[in-house]
């Protein structure tokens, strides 16, 4: 296994749960503004992560532009989840979801107990590197 | 860095470009059928991958259910891309895109030269593990 292109000394901080928040997002049709709703969400999520093991990373674009604000999450070895239609009020739900994902032995975010915004806002999920369906 | 939960002996085959194709997908509103459009797309993509370094993995659900058929792709260290609204005719475009992504030194699928279905069908992109914006 070769090293990923972007290996940095900070990589070790990303083996636990990570939430990526798009800082460019604004709801479709919303006027442009200096501080985007996505940036507000990133700030609120970072605040909500204080004291937890969750790392929050602001990202310039997650390319879910028509259904933002957007966040994605994964923990080492888990599936990756993308959520849209988020709101600053859902920062706590993101943290709760990331911790739930980190604790899932099968790497899958359980439906039961999943915060509501992470149910109705689900955009896509992607398997971890090396995953293949057992009978697929 | 701890080993991912799903480490298998097949993991070594996933360091090059991998395309995940949802085999459950059908276009919104389409009637149910025994062989789903997503399964057809997976088969066509596997055929198109013959003789290339691209690995095609059928996946039961990528959770992009309202905008399928769906595929995702990544190469080791690259960003992960999710595409929707796909058609069996786009199998070659998926292979072309995966090879383009594998050759991208920055891990980002270039817009220029990207096959058209991978432009208009873009659903989301997620950074690689360990990524953080340089000035983010």
Short mmCIF file of N, CA and C in Angstrom, two decimals, chain A residues 7-125:
data_model
loop_
_atom_site.label_atom_id
_atom_site.label_comp_id
_atom_site.label_asym_id
_atom_site.label_seq_id
_atom_site.Cartn_x
_atom_site.Cartn_y
_atom_site.Cartn_z
N UNK A 7 -0.29 12.85 2.44
CA UNK A 7 0.17 12.54 3.79
C UNK A 7 0.80 13.78 4.44
N UNK A 8 0.34 14.07 5.62
CA UNK A 8 0.93 15.19 6.35
C UNK A 8 1.13 14.75 7.79
N UNK A 9 1.83 15.58 8.52
CA UNK A 9 2.07 15.24 9.92
C UNK A 9 0.78 15.30 10.72
N UNK A 10 -0.26 15.91 10.14
CA UNK A 10 -1.53 15.99 10.87
C UNK A 10 -2.40 14.78 10.63
N UNK A 11 -1.95 13.87 9.78
CA UNK A 11 -2.82 12.76 9.43
C UNK A 11 -3.23 11.95 10.67
N UNK A 12 -2.31 11.86 11.61
CA UNK A 12 -2.59 11.06 12.79
C UNK A 12 -3.81 11.56 13.56
N UNK A 13 -4.18 12.82 13.35
CA UNK A 13 -5.35 13.34 14.04
C UNK A 13 -6.64 12.91 13.37
N UNK A 14 -6.54 12.26 12.22
CA UNK A 14 -7.74 11.92 11.46
C UNK A 14 -8.10 10.44 11.54
N UNK A 15 -7.60 9.72 12.50
CA UNK A 15 -7.96 8.31 12.59
C UNK A 15 -9.26 8.14 13.37
N UNK A 16 -9.64 9.14 14.13
CA UNK A 16 -10.94 9.11 14.80
C UNK A 16 -11.99 9.73 13.90
N UNK A 17 -13.14 10.06 14.47
CA UNK A 17 -14.20 10.66 13.64
C UNK A 17 -13.83 12.05 13.13
N UNK A 18 -14.09 12.25 11.84
CA UNK A 18 -13.81 13.54 11.19
C UNK A 18 -15.09 14.02 10.51
N UNK A 19 -15.39 15.29 10.68
CA UNK A 19 -16.51 15.90 9.96
C UNK A 19 -15.95 16.98 9.04
N UNK A 20 -16.25 16.85 7.76
CA UNK A 20 -15.86 17.87 6.79
C UNK A 20 -17.08 18.76 6.55
N UNK A 21 -16.90 20.06 6.70
CA UNK A 21 -18.02 20.98 6.48
C UNK A 21 -17.66 21.92 5.34
N UNK A 22 -18.53 21.99 4.35
CA UNK A 22 -18.31 22.88 3.22
C UNK A 22 -18.56 24.32 3.64
N UNK A 23 -17.57 25.17 3.49
CA UNK A 23 -17.71 26.55 3.96
C UNK A 23 -18.23 27.48 2.87
N UNK A 24 -18.42 26.95 1.68
CA UNK A 24 -18.87 27.78 0.56
C UNK A 24 -20.38 27.68 0.35
N UNK A 25 -20.97 26.64 0.91
CA UNK A 25 -22.39 26.35 0.67
C UNK A 25 -23.31 27.50 1.06
N UNK A 26 -24.32 27.67 0.25
CA UNK A 26 -25.49 28.46 0.62
C UNK A 26 -26.69 27.75 0.01
N UNK A 27 -27.84 27.89 0.63
CA UNK A 27 -29.02 27.22 0.07
C UNK A 27 -29.27 27.70 -1.36
N UNK A 28 -29.80 26.83 -2.21
CA UNK A 28 -30.09 27.18 -3.59
C UNK A 28 -31.00 28.40 -3.62
N UNK A 29 -30.63 29.39 -4.41
CA UNK A 29 -31.46 30.58 -4.55
C UNK A 29 -31.19 31.66 -3.52
N UNK A 30 -30.43 31.32 -2.47
CA UNK A 30 -30.13 32.33 -1.45
C UNK A 30 -29.14 33.35 -2.02
N UNK A 31 -29.28 34.60 -1.63
CA UNK A 31 -28.36 35.62 -2.15
C UNK A 31 -26.94 35.37 -1.63
N UNK A 32 -25.98 35.85 -2.37
CA UNK A 32 -24.59 35.71 -1.92
C UNK A 32 -24.39 36.60 -0.69
N UNK A 33 -23.47 36.18 0.16
CA UNK A 33 -23.18 36.98 1.34
C UNK A 33 -21.74 36.71 1.72
N UNK A 34 -21.18 37.61 2.49
CA UNK A 34 -19.76 37.47 2.82
C UNK A 34 -19.53 36.21 3.65
N UNK A 35 -20.36 36.02 4.65
CA UNK A 35 -20.24 34.81 5.47
C UNK A 35 -21.32 33.82 5.03
N UNK A 36 -20.89 32.74 4.42
CA UNK A 36 -21.83 31.77 3.89
C UNK A 36 -22.44 30.92 5.00
N UNK A 37 -23.65 30.45 4.79
CA UNK A 37 -24.25 29.54 5.77
C UNK A 37 -23.36 28.33 6.08
N UNK A 38 -22.63 27.87 5.08
CA UNK A 38 -21.72 26.75 5.30
C UNK A 38 -20.62 27.11 6.28
N UNK A 39 -20.12 28.33 6.19
CA UNK A 39 -19.07 28.78 7.11
C UNK A 39 -19.63 28.88 8.53
N UNK A 40 -20.86 29.35 8.63
CA UNK A 40 -21.51 29.40 9.95
C UNK A 40 -21.66 27.99 10.53
N UNK A 41 -22.05 27.07 9.68
CA UNK A 41 -22.22 25.68 10.13
C UNK A 41 -20.88 25.09 10.58
N UNK A 42 -19.83 25.38 9.83
CA UNK A 42 -18.50 24.87 10.20
C UNK A 42 -18.08 25.41 11.57
N UNK A 43 -18.33 26.68 11.80
CA UNK A 43 -17.95 27.29 13.08
C UNK A 43 -18.77 26.69 14.22
N UNK A 44 -20.07 26.52 13.98
CA UNK A 44 -20.94 25.95 15.02
C UNK A 44 -20.55 24.51 15.32
N UNK A 45 -20.16 23.77 14.28
CA UNK A 45 -19.80 22.36 14.47
C UNK A 45 -18.48 22.25 15.23
N UNK A 46 -17.54 23.14 14.93
CA UNK A 46 -16.28 23.14 15.66
C UNK A 46 -16.52 23.45 17.14
N UNK A 47 -17.41 24.36 17.40
CA UNK A 47 -17.75 24.69 18.79
C UNK A 47 -18.38 23.49 19.49
N UNK A 48 -19.30 22.83 18.76
CA UNK A 48 -19.99 21.67 19.35
C UNK A 48 -19.04 20.49 19.58
N UNK A 49 -17.93 20.46 18.83
CA UNK A 49 -16.96 19.36 18.95
C UNK A 49 -16.03 19.52 20.16
N UNK A 50 -16.03 20.69 20.75
CA UNK A 50 -15.11 20.95 21.86
C UNK A 50 -15.28 19.91 22.96
N UNK A 51 -14.18 19.34 23.38
CA UNK A 51 -14.22 18.35 24.45
C UNK A 51 -14.53 16.94 23.98
N UNK A 52 -14.75 16.78 22.68
CA UNK A 52 -14.98 15.44 22.14
C UNK A 52 -13.76 15.02 21.32
N UNK A 53 -13.80 13.80 20.82
CA UNK A 53 -12.72 13.30 19.99
C UNK A 53 -12.94 13.62 18.51
N UNK A 54 -14.00 14.35 18.20
CA UNK A 54 -14.36 14.63 16.81
C UNK A 54 -13.53 15.79 16.27
N UNK A 55 -12.93 15.57 15.08
CA UNK A 55 -12.17 16.61 14.39
C UNK A 55 -13.08 17.24 13.33
N UNK A 56 -13.12 18.55 13.28
CA UNK A 56 -13.94 19.25 12.29
C UNK A 56 -13.02 19.95 11.30
N UNK A 57 -13.21 19.67 10.02
CA UNK A 57 -12.35 20.26 9.00
C UNK A 57 -13.18 21.08 8.01
N UNK A 58 -12.95 22.37 7.97
CA UNK A 58 -13.62 23.19 6.95
C UNK A 58 -13.05 22.85 5.58
N UNK A 59 -13.93 22.69 4.61
CA UNK A 59 -13.53 22.34 3.25
C UNK A 59 -14.15 23.36 2.29
N UNK A 60 -13.41 23.73 1.27
CA UNK A 60 -13.91 24.78 0.38
C UNK A 60 -15.11 24.34 -0.44
N UNK A 61 -15.12 23.08 -0.86
CA UNK A 61 -16.25 22.65 -1.69
C UNK A 61 -16.40 21.14 -1.65
N UNK A 62 -17.59 20.69 -1.32
CA UNK A 62 -17.91 19.26 -1.35
C UNK A 62 -18.80 18.93 -2.55
N UNK A 63 -19.03 19.93 -3.40
CA UNK A 63 -19.70 19.73 -4.70
C UNK A 63 -21.14 19.23 -4.59
N UNK A 64 -21.76 19.52 -3.45
CA UNK A 64 -23.19 19.21 -3.30
C UNK A 64 -23.97 20.52 -3.38
N UNK A 65 -23.62 21.31 -4.37
CA UNK A 65 -23.99 22.73 -4.40
C UNK A 65 -25.49 22.97 -4.46
N UNK A 66 -26.27 22.05 -5.03
CA UNK A 66 -27.70 22.31 -5.16
C UNK A 66 -28.47 21.90 -3.91
N UNK A 67 -27.82 21.20 -2.99
CA UNK A 67 -28.54 20.74 -1.80
C UNK A 67 -27.80 21.03 -0.50
N UNK A 68 -27.03 22.13 -0.49
CA UNK A 68 -26.29 22.50 0.71
C UNK A 68 -27.20 23.15 1.73
N UNK A 69 -26.63 23.60 2.84
CA UNK A 69 -25.28 23.34 3.32
C UNK A 69 -25.00 21.85 3.54
N UNK A 70 -23.70 21.55 3.42
CA UNK A 70 -23.24 20.17 3.28
C UNK A 70 -22.17 19.81 4.29
N UNK A 71 -22.23 18.57 4.77
CA UNK A 71 -21.13 18.03 5.57
C UNK A 71 -20.94 16.56 5.22
N UNK A 72 -19.75 16.07 5.43
CA UNK A 72 -19.46 14.65 5.24
C UNK A 72 -18.76 14.17 6.50
N UNK A 73 -18.85 12.88 6.76
CA UNK A 73 -18.17 12.36 7.95
C UNK A 73 -17.68 10.94 7.73
N UNK A 74 -16.62 10.61 8.46
CA UNK A 74 -16.15 9.23 8.52
C UNK A 74 -15.28 9.08 9.75
N UNK A 75 -15.11 7.84 10.16
CA UNK A 75 -14.11 7.49 11.16
C UNK A 75 -13.22 6.45 10.48
N UNK A 76 -12.06 6.18 11.00
CA UNK A 76 -11.16 5.28 10.31
C UNK A 76 -11.81 3.92 10.06
N UNK A 77 -11.84 3.54 8.81
CA UNK A 77 -12.39 2.24 8.47
C UNK A 77 -13.89 2.24 8.24
N UNK A 78 -14.54 3.34 8.50
CA UNK A 78 -16.00 3.37 8.33
C UNK A 78 -16.38 3.74 6.90
N UNK A 79 -17.66 3.59 6.57
CA UNK A 79 -18.21 4.21 5.38
C UNK A 79 -18.15 5.72 5.56
N UNK A 80 -18.18 6.43 4.43
CA UNK A 80 -18.24 7.89 4.45
C UNK A 80 -19.65 8.33 4.11
N UNK A 81 -20.18 9.28 4.87
CA UNK A 81 -21.55 9.76 4.67
C UNK A 81 -21.55 11.23 4.29
N UNK A 82 -22.41 11.57 3.34
CA UNK A 82 -22.58 12.97 2.93
C UNK A 82 -24.01 13.39 3.26
N UNK A 83 -24.13 14.55 3.89
CA UNK A 83 -25.44 15.08 4.26
C UNK A 83 -25.63 16.47 3.68
N UNK A 84 -26.87 16.77 3.28
CA UNK A 84 -27.18 18.10 2.76
C UNK A 84 -28.36 18.70 3.49
N UNK A 85 -28.74 19.89 3.05
CA UNK A 85 -29.87 20.58 3.66
C UNK A 85 -29.65 20.88 5.13
N UNK A 86 -28.39 21.07 5.50
CA UNK A 86 -28.08 21.26 6.92
C UNK A 86 -28.31 22.71 7.34
N UNK A 87 -28.33 22.89 8.63
CA UNK A 87 -28.59 24.18 9.23
C UNK A 87 -27.69 24.30 10.45
N UNK A 88 -27.40 25.52 10.82
CA UNK A 88 -26.53 25.76 11.96
C UNK A 88 -27.06 25.06 13.22
N UNK A 89 -28.38 24.85 13.27
CA UNK A 89 -28.99 24.19 14.44
C UNK A 89 -28.64 22.71 14.51
N UNK A 90 -28.07 22.16 13.42
CA UNK A 90 -27.79 20.72 13.37
C UNK A 90 -26.34 20.39 13.74
N UNK A 91 -25.59 21.36 14.22
CA UNK A 91 -24.19 21.12 14.57
C UNK A 91 -24.06 19.98 15.59
N UNK A 92 -24.92 20.02 16.59
CA UNK A 92 -24.89 18.97 17.62
C UNK A 92 -25.23 17.60 17.04
N UNK A 93 -26.15 17.59 16.09
CA UNK A 93 -26.53 16.32 15.44
C UNK A 93 -25.35 15.75 14.65
N UNK A 94 -24.56 16.62 14.05
CA UNK A 94 -23.38 16.14 13.32
C UNK A 94 -22.39 15.48 14.27
N UNK A 95 -22.15 16.12 15.39
CA UNK A 95 -21.22 15.54 16.38
C UNK A 95 -21.74 14.20 16.89
N UNK A 96 -23.03 14.19 17.22
CA UNK A 96 -23.65 12.96 17.72
C UNK A 96 -23.54 11.85 16.67
N UNK A 97 -23.79 12.19 15.40
CA UNK A 97 -23.69 11.20 14.33
C UNK A 97 -22.27 10.69 14.15
N UNK A 98 -21.31 11.58 14.22
CA UNK A 98 -19.90 11.17 14.02
C UNK A 98 -19.45 10.23 15.14
N UNK A 99 -19.92 10.48 16.35
CA UNK A 99 -19.54 9.61 17.47
C UNK A 99 -20.23 8.25 17.36
N UNK A 100 -21.46 8.29 16.85
CA UNK A 100 -22.20 7.04 16.61
C UNK A 100 -21.48 6.22 15.54
N UNK A 101 -21.04 6.88 14.50
CA UNK A 101 -20.33 6.21 13.41
C UNK A 101 -19.01 5.62 13.91
N UNK A 102 -18.30 6.40 14.72
CA UNK A 102 -17.01 5.93 15.23
C UNK A 102 -17.17 4.68 16.11
N UNK A 103 -18.33 4.56 16.72
CA UNK A 103 -18.55 3.42 17.61
C UNK A 103 -19.18 2.22 16.92
N UNK A 104 -19.47 2.34 15.63
CA UNK A 104 -20.15 1.26 14.91
C UNK A 104 -19.12 0.22 14.46
N UNK A 105 -19.24 -0.98 14.98
CA UNK A 105 -18.24 -2.01 14.69
C UNK A 105 -18.19 -2.37 13.21
N UNK A 106 -19.33 -2.22 12.50
CA UNK A 106 -19.36 -2.57 11.08
C UNK A 106 -19.10 -1.37 10.18
N UNK A 107 -18.82 -0.22 10.78
CA UNK A 107 -18.50 0.97 9.98
C UNK A 107 -19.69 1.62 9.32
N UNK A 108 -20.89 1.19 9.70
CA UNK A 108 -22.11 1.73 9.10
C UNK A 108 -22.89 2.53 10.13
N UNK A 109 -23.29 3.74 9.76
CA UNK A 109 -24.05 4.60 10.66
C UNK A 109 -25.43 4.00 10.87
N UNK A 110 -25.75 3.59 12.09
CA UNK A 110 -27.05 2.93 12.31
C UNK A 110 -28.21 3.89 12.07
N UNK A 111 -29.32 3.36 11.59
CA UNK A 111 -30.51 4.18 11.36
C UNK A 111 -31.19 4.47 12.69
N UNK A 112 -31.29 3.43 13.49
CA UNK A 112 -31.88 3.61 14.81
C UNK A 112 -30.95 4.45 15.67
N UNK A 113 -31.49 5.50 16.23
CA UNK A 113 -30.68 6.36 17.08
C UNK A 113 -29.95 7.45 16.31
N UNK A 114 -30.03 7.38 14.97
CA UNK A 114 -29.38 8.42 14.17
C UNK A 114 -30.16 9.73 14.30
N UNK A 115 -29.47 10.84 14.53
CA UNK A 115 -30.20 12.12 14.63
C UNK A 115 -31.02 12.38 13.35
N UNK A 116 -32.19 12.92 13.53
CA UNK A 116 -33.16 13.12 12.44
C UNK A 116 -32.58 13.86 11.23
N UNK A 117 -31.79 14.93 11.42
CA UNK A 117 -31.26 15.65 10.24
C UNK A 117 -30.32 14.77 9.40
N UNK A 118 -29.77 13.73 10.02
CA UNK A 118 -28.87 12.84 9.29
C UNK A 118 -29.65 11.70 8.63
N UNK A 119 -30.94 11.65 8.87
CA UNK A 119 -31.81 10.73 8.12
C UNK A 119 -32.33 11.45 6.88
N UNK A 120 -33.04 12.55 7.10
CA UNK A 120 -33.67 13.20 5.94
C UNK A 120 -32.65 13.94 5.06
N UNK A 121 -31.46 14.23 5.59
CA UNK A 121 -30.47 14.96 4.81
C UNK A 121 -29.45 14.07 4.11
N UNK A 122 -29.66 12.76 4.14
CA UNK A 122 -28.67 11.86 3.54
C UNK A 122 -28.57 12.08 2.03
N UNK A 123 -27.36 12.31 1.57
CA UNK A 123 -27.10 12.55 0.14
C UNK A 123 -26.48 11.30 -0.51
N UNK A 124 -25.49 10.73 0.14
CA UNK A 124 -24.82 9.54 -0.40
C UNK A 124 -23.95 8.93 0.68
N UNK A 125 -23.55 7.69 0.47
CA UNK A 125 -22.57 7.04 1.34
C UNK A 125 -21.60 6.27 0.45
#
